[in-house]
Amino acid sequence: MKARATQLSGLNSGLFGVVGRSISYSLSPAIFRKAFDALGWPAAYAIFDLESAQLPRFVAAAADAGISGFNVTKPYKVSIIRSLDRIDGDADAVGAVNTVVRRGNRWVGFNTDIDGVEHSLVPFRRNLAGESAVILGAGGAARAVAVALAVRTGMREITFAVRSLPKGRSLVRDLTRGCHTDCRLCVCALTPSSLNERLGDASLLVNATPVGGAGVAKRSPLPRGARIHPATVVFDLVYRPRRTRLLADAAAGGCRKLVNGWGMLVAQAEASFFLWTGKRFPDRLRRELMAMETSR
Ligand code: NAP
């Protein structure tokens, strides 16, 4: 992680939390409470379920309320930026923030989803550098994946397969402006013919849509007729269910390099924790969190 960590002063206590809307399902409190417990720090981690009009007031009052840092989730990863004092370079390239850190009297925004993606793909790094990828989706997670692949993994070409071409083109314009890399960024329609043109020589396919997760668990984000080459690394950001329809279909088609979103979830949390505390998760905790994947 390139970013400088914050060392908490005094008692190593503090109040942390996650800001979002309708996020009672969030796993972050369970993860961070375990993390603070593992270090023996008397810090608390809360859910701040806010309406969008409350967001600027929340940030303005957070320091007085004793908050040392917080995560940001749906739907505020982009809109939070207006309320912060500074944005880290990678988060600026993504155009979204998922971690906010108190530095002196300023609130600084970071994006640790990039770290989560990078971490998840470490076993395949050598297969991916200089190669091409297809990302399904054009939302906040797709942006973080693209920055991780272009800047950290050294991929040559990324195609966003999207249901709205104007949105996809605008995403490519934003990333081209913000992300200083030689990686070529393209857009295609989420149709079998467009996808098959790209998937033939893609080394990596990433699902950055919610399709396959809660409420749509039986569905694949790939349209019928789209074919994945067996050598492709298939990475589904969805982490519940553990084996999504996309991963199951890929396995049935002969793909062996399959990654789900759980490792990314844990790694992005660890990167946030490091920014707040200057500490990594102890190995035992990391193992325990990874094991939670199978117990759910
Ligand atoms: P988002 O900003 O809402 O973007 C979702 C994207 O998916 C949009 O581009 C949307 O298309 C597209 N999409 C939604 N439904 C679709 C459908 N039926 N068919 C095709 N495309 C569809 O969400 P996000 O924050 O990027 O998150 C995306 C997924 O990644 C979620 O499942 C989230 O839980 C997961 N995620 C996982 C981690 C992790 O740590 N594992 C971290 C971040 C996110 P439009 O642009 O046309 O609306």
Short mmCIF file of C-alpha atoms and ligand atoms in Angstrom, two decimals:
data_model
loop_
_atom_site.label_atom_id
_atom_site.label_comp_id
_atom_site.label_asym_id
_atom_site.label_seq_id
_atom_site.Cartn_x
_atom_site.Cartn_y
_atom_site.Cartn_z
CA MET A 1 0.00 0.00 0.00
CA LYS A 2 1.48 3.31 -1.08
CA ALA A 3 -0.59 5.48 1.23
CA ARG A 4 0.78 6.76 4.51
CA ALA A 5 -0.93 5.29 7.54
CA THR A 6 -2.28 7.31 10.43
CA GLN A 7 -0.93 6.41 13.84
CA LEU A 8 -3.63 6.98 16.40
CA SER A 9 -2.42 8.84 19.43
CA GLY A 10 -3.07 8.34 23.13
CA LEU A 11 -5.17 5.36 24.12
CA ASN A 12 -5.44 3.85 20.63
CA SER A 13 -9.17 4.15 21.08
CA GLY A 14 -11.50 6.03 18.77
CA LEU A 15 -14.76 5.76 16.96
CA PHE A 16 -14.92 4.40 13.41
CA GLY A 17 -17.81 3.33 11.22
CA VAL A 18 -19.34 2.92 7.81
CA VAL A 19 -21.49 5.55 6.13
CA GLY A 20 -24.14 4.53 3.62
CA ARG A 21 -27.89 4.14 3.15
CA SER A 22 -29.93 1.05 4.08
CA ILE A 23 -26.76 -0.79 5.06
CA SER A 24 -27.88 -2.83 8.05
CA TYR A 25 -26.59 -5.91 6.13
CA SER A 26 -23.00 -4.57 6.18
CA LEU A 27 -20.33 -7.03 7.31
CA SER A 28 -17.90 -4.21 8.12
CA PRO A 29 -18.83 -3.92 11.83
CA ALA A 30 -18.17 -7.65 12.35
CA ILE A 31 -14.82 -7.44 10.53
CA PHE A 32 -13.53 -4.27 12.21
CA ARG A 33 -14.68 -5.18 15.71
CA LYS A 34 -12.69 -8.41 15.38
CA ALA A 35 -9.73 -6.40 14.10
CA PHE A 36 -9.75 -3.89 16.96
CA ASP A 37 -10.29 -6.72 19.47
CA ALA A 38 -7.33 -8.60 17.99
CA LEU A 39 -5.11 -5.60 18.72
CA GLY A 40 -6.70 -5.06 22.13
CA TRP A 41 -7.76 -1.55 21.17
CA PRO A 42 -10.92 -0.18 22.80
CA ALA A 43 -12.20 1.31 19.55
CA ALA A 44 -15.82 1.17 18.41
CA TYR A 45 -17.14 0.66 14.86
CA ALA A 46 -20.69 1.78 14.07
CA ILE A 47 -23.11 1.86 11.14
CA PHE A 48 -24.08 5.42 10.11
CA ASP A 49 -27.19 5.00 7.99
CA LEU A 50 -27.75 8.44 6.44
CA GLU A 51 -29.94 10.20 3.92
CA SER A 52 -27.91 12.07 1.30
CA ALA A 53 -28.80 15.51 2.73
CA GLN A 54 -27.19 14.47 6.03
CA LEU A 55 -23.82 13.60 4.50
CA PRO A 56 -22.11 17.05 4.58
CA ARG A 57 -23.37 17.64 8.16
CA PHE A 58 -22.07 14.23 9.20
CA VAL A 59 -18.56 15.05 7.93
CA ALA A 60 -18.64 18.55 9.48
CA ALA A 61 -19.59 17.12 12.89
CA ALA A 62 -17.51 13.93 12.77
CA ALA A 63 -14.34 15.26 14.42
CA ASP A 64 -16.25 16.78 17.36
CA ALA A 65 -18.11 13.48 17.71
CA GLY A 66 -14.76 11.71 18.22
CA ILE A 67 -14.73 9.92 14.87
CA SER A 68 -11.19 9.12 13.69
CA GLY A 69 -12.05 7.57 10.33
CA PHE A 70 -14.84 5.88 8.44
CA ASN A 71 -15.69 3.72 5.45
CA VAL A 72 -18.08 4.87 2.76
CA THR A 73 -20.37 2.55 0.87
CA LYS A 74 -23.35 2.68 -1.44
CA PRO A 75 -24.60 5.14 -2.53
CA TYR A 76 -22.10 7.73 -1.31
CA LYS A 77 -18.69 6.66 -2.65
CA VAL A 78 -18.76 9.48 -5.22
CA SER A 79 -20.83 12.16 -3.48
CA ILE A 80 -18.71 12.04 -0.30
CA ILE A 81 -15.84 13.64 -2.27
CA ARG A 82 -17.51 17.08 -2.14
CA SER A 83 -17.41 17.03 1.66
CA LEU A 84 -13.73 16.05 2.05
CA ASP A 85 -10.64 18.28 2.26
CA ARG A 86 -8.34 16.18 0.11
CA ILE A 87 -8.42 13.07 -2.10
CA ASP A 88 -5.55 10.63 -2.52
CA GLY A 89 -4.27 10.29 -6.12
CA ASP A 90 -5.57 6.75 -6.77
CA ALA A 91 -9.01 7.59 -5.32
CA ASP A 92 -9.03 10.66 -7.54
CA ALA A 93 -8.28 8.47 -10.58
CA VAL A 94 -11.14 6.14 -9.62
CA GLY A 95 -13.45 9.07 -8.85
CA ALA A 96 -14.72 7.30 -5.72
CA VAL A 97 -13.76 7.05 -2.05
CA ASN A 98 -14.42 4.14 0.31
CA THR A 99 -12.17 5.13 3.22
CA VAL A 100 -11.87 8.47 4.99
CA VAL A 101 -9.03 9.29 7.37
CA ARG A 102 -8.59 12.18 9.80
CA ARG A 103 -5.18 13.79 9.16
CA GLY A 104 -4.59 16.76 11.47
CA ASN A 105 -7.73 18.80 11.05
CA ARG A 106 -8.47 17.52 7.55
CA TRP A 107 -10.56 14.67 6.18
CA VAL A 108 -8.72 12.78 3.44
CA GLY A 109 -10.37 10.26 1.08
CA PHE A 110 -8.81 7.00 -0.17
CA ASN A 111 -9.97 4.05 -2.26
CA THR A 112 -8.91 0.72 -0.79
CA ASP A 113 -11.04 -1.31 -3.24
CA ILE A 114 -7.99 -0.91 -5.51
CA ASP A 115 -5.87 -2.70 -2.89
CA GLY A 116 -8.54 -5.39 -2.57
CA VAL A 117 -8.52 -6.06 -6.32
CA GLU A 118 -4.73 -6.07 -6.49
CA HIS A 119 -4.53 -8.50 -3.58
CA SER A 120 -7.12 -10.88 -5.07
CA LEU A 121 -5.19 -11.14 -8.33
CA VAL A 122 -1.71 -11.62 -6.85
CA PRO A 123 -1.64 -15.37 -7.74
CA PHE A 124 -2.25 -14.50 -11.41
CA ARG A 125 -0.15 -11.37 -11.68
CA ARG A 126 2.36 -12.86 -14.11
CA ASN A 127 -0.42 -14.14 -16.40
CA LEU A 128 -2.06 -10.71 -16.50
CA ALA A 129 0.71 -8.13 -17.03
CA GLY A 130 0.66 -6.93 -20.64
CA GLU A 131 -2.63 -8.76 -21.38
CA SER A 132 -6.23 -7.68 -21.91
CA ALA A 133 -9.27 -7.79 -19.63
CA VAL A 134 -13.04 -7.49 -19.89
CA ILE A 135 -14.92 -5.83 -17.02
CA LEU A 136 -18.71 -6.26 -16.82
CA GLY A 137 -20.29 -3.06 -15.45
CA ALA A 138 -19.51 0.64 -15.31
CA GLY A 139 -20.15 1.54 -11.67
CA GLY A 140 -17.85 2.45 -8.77
CA ALA A 141 -16.39 -1.04 -8.40
CA ALA A 142 -15.68 -1.29 -12.15
CA ARG A 143 -13.70 1.95 -11.89
CA ALA A 144 -11.62 0.67 -8.99
CA VAL A 145 -10.96 -2.61 -10.81
CA ALA A 146 -9.82 -0.71 -13.90
CA VAL A 147 -7.37 1.48 -11.95
CA ALA A 148 -5.98 -1.60 -10.17
CA LEU A 149 -5.53 -3.45 -13.47
CA ALA A 150 -4.09 -0.51 -15.38
CA VAL A 151 -1.86 1.01 -12.71
CA ARG A 152 -0.95 -1.86 -10.39
CA THR A 153 -1.17 -4.97 -12.60
CA GLY A 154 0.17 -3.48 -15.84
CA MET A 155 -2.59 -4.72 -18.13
CA ARG A 156 -2.46 -3.59 -21.77
CA GLU A 157 -6.15 -3.21 -22.63
CA ILE A 158 -9.41 -3.11 -20.68
CA THR A 159 -12.87 -3.30 -22.23
CA PHE A 160 -15.94 -2.35 -20.20
CA ALA A 161 -18.92 -4.43 -21.33
CA VAL A 162 -21.91 -2.30 -20.39
CA ARG A 163 -25.65 -2.06 -20.83
CA SER A 164 -25.45 1.73 -21.35
CA LEU A 165 -22.85 2.71 -23.98
CA PRO A 166 -23.04 6.47 -23.19
CA LYS A 167 -22.32 5.72 -19.52
CA GLY A 168 -19.46 3.43 -20.54
CA ARG A 169 -17.94 6.09 -22.82
CA SER A 170 -18.15 8.70 -20.12
CA LEU A 171 -16.43 6.30 -17.71
CA VAL A 172 -13.61 5.78 -20.22
CA ARG A 173 -13.22 9.57 -20.65
CA ASP A 174 -13.02 10.08 -16.86
CA LEU A 175 -10.51 7.29 -16.34
CA THR A 176 -8.36 8.37 -19.29
CA ARG A 177 -8.16 11.87 -17.76
CA GLY A 178 -7.50 10.71 -14.20
CA CYS A 179 -5.38 7.61 -14.66
CA HIS A 180 -1.89 8.14 -16.11
CA THR A 181 -1.21 4.84 -17.80
CA ASP A 182 -0.55 3.37 -21.25
CA CYS A 183 -3.43 0.91 -20.82
CA ARG A 184 -6.01 1.21 -23.60
CA LEU A 185 -9.59 1.62 -22.34
CA CYS A 186 -12.54 0.63 -24.54
CA VAL A 187 -16.29 0.02 -24.29
CA CYS A 188 -18.53 -2.61 -25.84
CA ALA A 189 -22.17 -3.60 -25.56
CA LEU A 190 -23.14 -6.40 -23.20
CA THR A 191 -24.17 -8.64 -26.11
CA PRO A 192 -22.90 -12.14 -27.00
CA SER A 193 -21.32 -11.04 -30.30
CA SER A 194 -19.49 -8.01 -28.85
CA LEU A 195 -18.35 -10.01 -25.85
CA ASN A 196 -17.14 -13.00 -27.85
CA GLU A 197 -14.95 -10.71 -29.95
CA ARG A 198 -13.18 -9.62 -26.75
CA LEU A 199 -13.35 -12.72 -24.60
CA GLY A 200 -11.45 -14.75 -27.21
CA ASP A 201 -8.16 -13.14 -26.24
CA ALA A 202 -8.92 -11.73 -22.78
CA SER A 203 -6.81 -13.15 -19.95
CA LEU A 204 -9.19 -11.83 -17.31
CA LEU A 205 -12.96 -11.45 -16.98
CA VAL A 206 -14.30 -9.45 -14.01
CA ASN A 207 -17.91 -9.20 -12.91
CA ALA A 208 -18.38 -5.73 -11.39
CA THR A 209 -22.18 -5.81 -11.54
CA PRO A 210 -24.40 -7.01 -8.67
CA VAL A 211 -25.82 -9.78 -10.89
CA GLY A 212 -25.27 -13.14 -9.21
CA GLY A 213 -25.53 -11.68 -5.71
CA ALA A 214 -28.41 -11.18 -3.26
CA GLY A 215 -31.81 -11.23 -4.95
CA VAL A 216 -30.39 -12.25 -8.36
CA ALA A 217 -28.29 -15.19 -7.23
CA LYS A 218 -29.50 -17.55 -9.96
CA ARG A 219 -28.47 -15.20 -12.77
CA SER A 220 -25.20 -14.80 -14.63
CA PRO A 221 -24.09 -11.30 -15.70
CA LEU A 222 -23.00 -12.81 -19.04
CA PRO A 223 -25.69 -13.00 -21.72
CA ARG A 224 -26.51 -16.45 -23.08
CA GLY A 225 -24.13 -17.32 -25.93
CA ALA A 226 -21.11 -15.49 -24.50
CA ARG A 227 -18.17 -17.91 -24.22
CA ILE A 228 -15.24 -17.79 -21.81
CA HIS A 229 -11.93 -19.34 -22.87
CA PRO A 230 -10.84 -22.02 -20.33
CA ALA A 231 -7.49 -20.24 -19.69
CA THR A 232 -9.24 -17.04 -18.58
CA VAL A 233 -9.01 -15.86 -14.97
CA VAL A 234 -12.62 -15.24 -13.87
CA PHE A 235 -13.02 -12.83 -10.95
CA ASP A 236 -16.51 -12.20 -9.55
CA LEU A 237 -16.65 -9.26 -7.11
CA VAL A 238 -19.84 -10.71 -5.66
CA TYR A 239 -18.97 -12.62 -2.47
CA ARG A 240 -22.37 -14.04 -1.51
CA PRO A 241 -23.10 -16.71 -2.62
CA ARG A 242 -19.56 -18.04 -2.45
CA ARG A 243 -19.83 -19.76 -5.84
CA THR A 244 -21.84 -17.47 -8.08
CA ARG A 245 -23.60 -18.59 -11.22
CA LEU A 246 -20.83 -16.94 -13.29
CA LEU A 247 -18.12 -18.90 -11.45
CA ALA A 248 -20.13 -22.14 -11.65
CA ASP A 249 -20.69 -21.70 -15.41
CA ALA A 250 -17.02 -20.84 -15.93
CA ALA A 251 -15.98 -23.97 -14.00
CA ALA A 252 -18.38 -26.09 -16.06
CA GLY A 253 -16.76 -24.64 -19.20
CA GLY A 254 -13.30 -25.74 -18.06
CA CYS A 255 -12.01 -22.55 -16.34
CA ARG A 256 -9.81 -23.32 -13.35
CA LYS A 257 -8.63 -19.84 -12.32
CA LEU A 258 -11.64 -18.65 -10.36
CA VAL A 259 -11.75 -15.88 -7.76
CA ASN A 260 -14.74 -14.63 -5.77
CA GLY A 261 -15.13 -11.30 -3.95
CA TRP A 262 -14.47 -12.46 -0.39
CA GLY A 263 -10.69 -12.03 -0.51
CA MET A 264 -11.19 -8.52 -1.90
CA LEU A 265 -13.61 -7.71 0.90
CA VAL A 266 -11.10 -8.72 3.55
CA ALA A 267 -8.13 -7.08 1.79
CA GLN A 268 -9.87 -3.73 1.27
CA ALA A 269 -10.88 -3.77 4.96
CA GLU A 270 -7.30 -4.48 6.01
CA ALA A 271 -6.06 -1.60 3.84
CA SER A 272 -8.59 0.76 5.51
CA PHE A 273 -7.51 -0.48 8.93
CA PHE A 274 -3.87 0.19 8.04
CA LEU A 275 -4.70 3.74 6.98
CA TRP A 276 -6.44 4.38 10.31
CA THR A 277 -4.12 2.58 12.67
CA GLY A 278 -0.77 1.92 10.99
CA LYS A 279 -1.35 -1.79 11.79
CA ARG A 280 -1.95 -4.80 9.55
CA PHE A 281 -4.43 -7.52 10.48
CA PRO A 282 -2.64 -10.21 12.51
CA ASP A 283 -2.22 -13.42 10.43
CA ARG A 284 -4.57 -15.32 12.74
CA LEU A 285 -7.32 -12.75 12.20
CA ARG A 286 -6.82 -12.78 8.43
CA ARG A 287 -7.20 -16.57 8.46
CA GLU A 288 -10.30 -16.29 10.65
CA LEU A 289 -11.88 -13.72 8.32
CA MET A 290 -11.08 -15.79 5.24
CA ALA A 291 -12.70 -18.79 6.94
CA MET A 292 -15.90 -16.76 7.51
CA GLU A 293 -16.45 -17.10 3.76
CA THR A 294 -17.24 -20.77 4.09
CA SER A 295 -19.32 -20.40 7.24
CA ARG A 296 -21.87 -18.10 5.54
P1 NAP B 1 -22.81 0.30 -8.82
O1 NAP B 1 -21.97 1.52 -8.72
O2 NAP B 1 -24.28 0.35 -8.56
O3 NAP B 1 -22.58 -0.28 -10.32
C1 NAP B 1 -23.18 -1.45 -10.76
C2 NAP B 1 -22.93 -1.63 -12.26
O4 NAP B 1 -23.56 -2.84 -12.64
C3 NAP B 1 -23.53 -0.52 -13.13
O5 NAP B 1 -22.69 -0.24 -14.20
C4 NAP B 1 -24.84 -1.14 -13.62
O6 NAP B 1 -25.25 -0.74 -14.89
C5 NAP B 1 -24.44 -2.60 -13.72
N1 NAP B 1 -25.60 -3.47 -13.62
C6 NAP B 1 -26.49 -3.52 -12.59
N2 NAP B 1 -27.44 -4.45 -12.87
C7 NAP B 1 -27.13 -4.96 -14.08
C8 NAP B 1 -27.74 -5.94 -14.90
N3 NAP B 1 -28.86 -6.58 -14.54
N4 NAP B 1 -27.13 -6.22 -16.09
C9 NAP B 1 -26.01 -5.59 -16.47
N5 NAP B 1 -25.40 -4.64 -15.74
C10 NAP B 1 -25.95 -4.34 -14.57
O7 NAP B 1 -22.26 -0.85 -7.88
P2 NAP B 1 -20.74 -1.10 -7.44
O8 NAP B 1 -20.45 -0.37 -6.19
O9 NAP B 1 -19.92 -0.85 -8.65
O10 NAP B 1 -20.76 -2.65 -7.04
C11 NAP B 1 -20.93 -3.65 -8.03
C12 NAP B 1 -20.82 -5.03 -7.37
O11 NAP B 1 -19.51 -5.21 -6.83
C13 NAP B 1 -21.79 -5.22 -6.19
O12 NAP B 1 -22.26 -6.54 -6.19
C14 NAP B 1 -20.91 -5.02 -4.97
O13 NAP B 1 -21.37 -5.73 -3.83
C15 NAP B 1 -19.61 -5.62 -5.48
N6 NAP B 1 -18.45 -5.11 -4.75
C16 NAP B 1 -17.70 -6.03 -4.07
C17 NAP B 1 -16.60 -5.59 -3.35
C18 NAP B 1 -15.77 -6.61 -2.60
O14 NAP B 1 -15.00 -6.20 -1.72
N7 NAP B 1 -15.88 -7.87 -2.92
C19 NAP B 1 -16.25 -4.23 -3.32
C20 NAP B 1 -17.03 -3.33 -4.06
C21 NAP B 1 -18.15 -3.80 -4.76
P3 NAP B 1 -25.74 0.77 -15.20
O15 NAP B 1 -24.45 1.54 -15.22
O16 NAP B 1 -26.37 0.67 -16.52
O17 NAP B 1 -26.66 1.14 -14.08
#
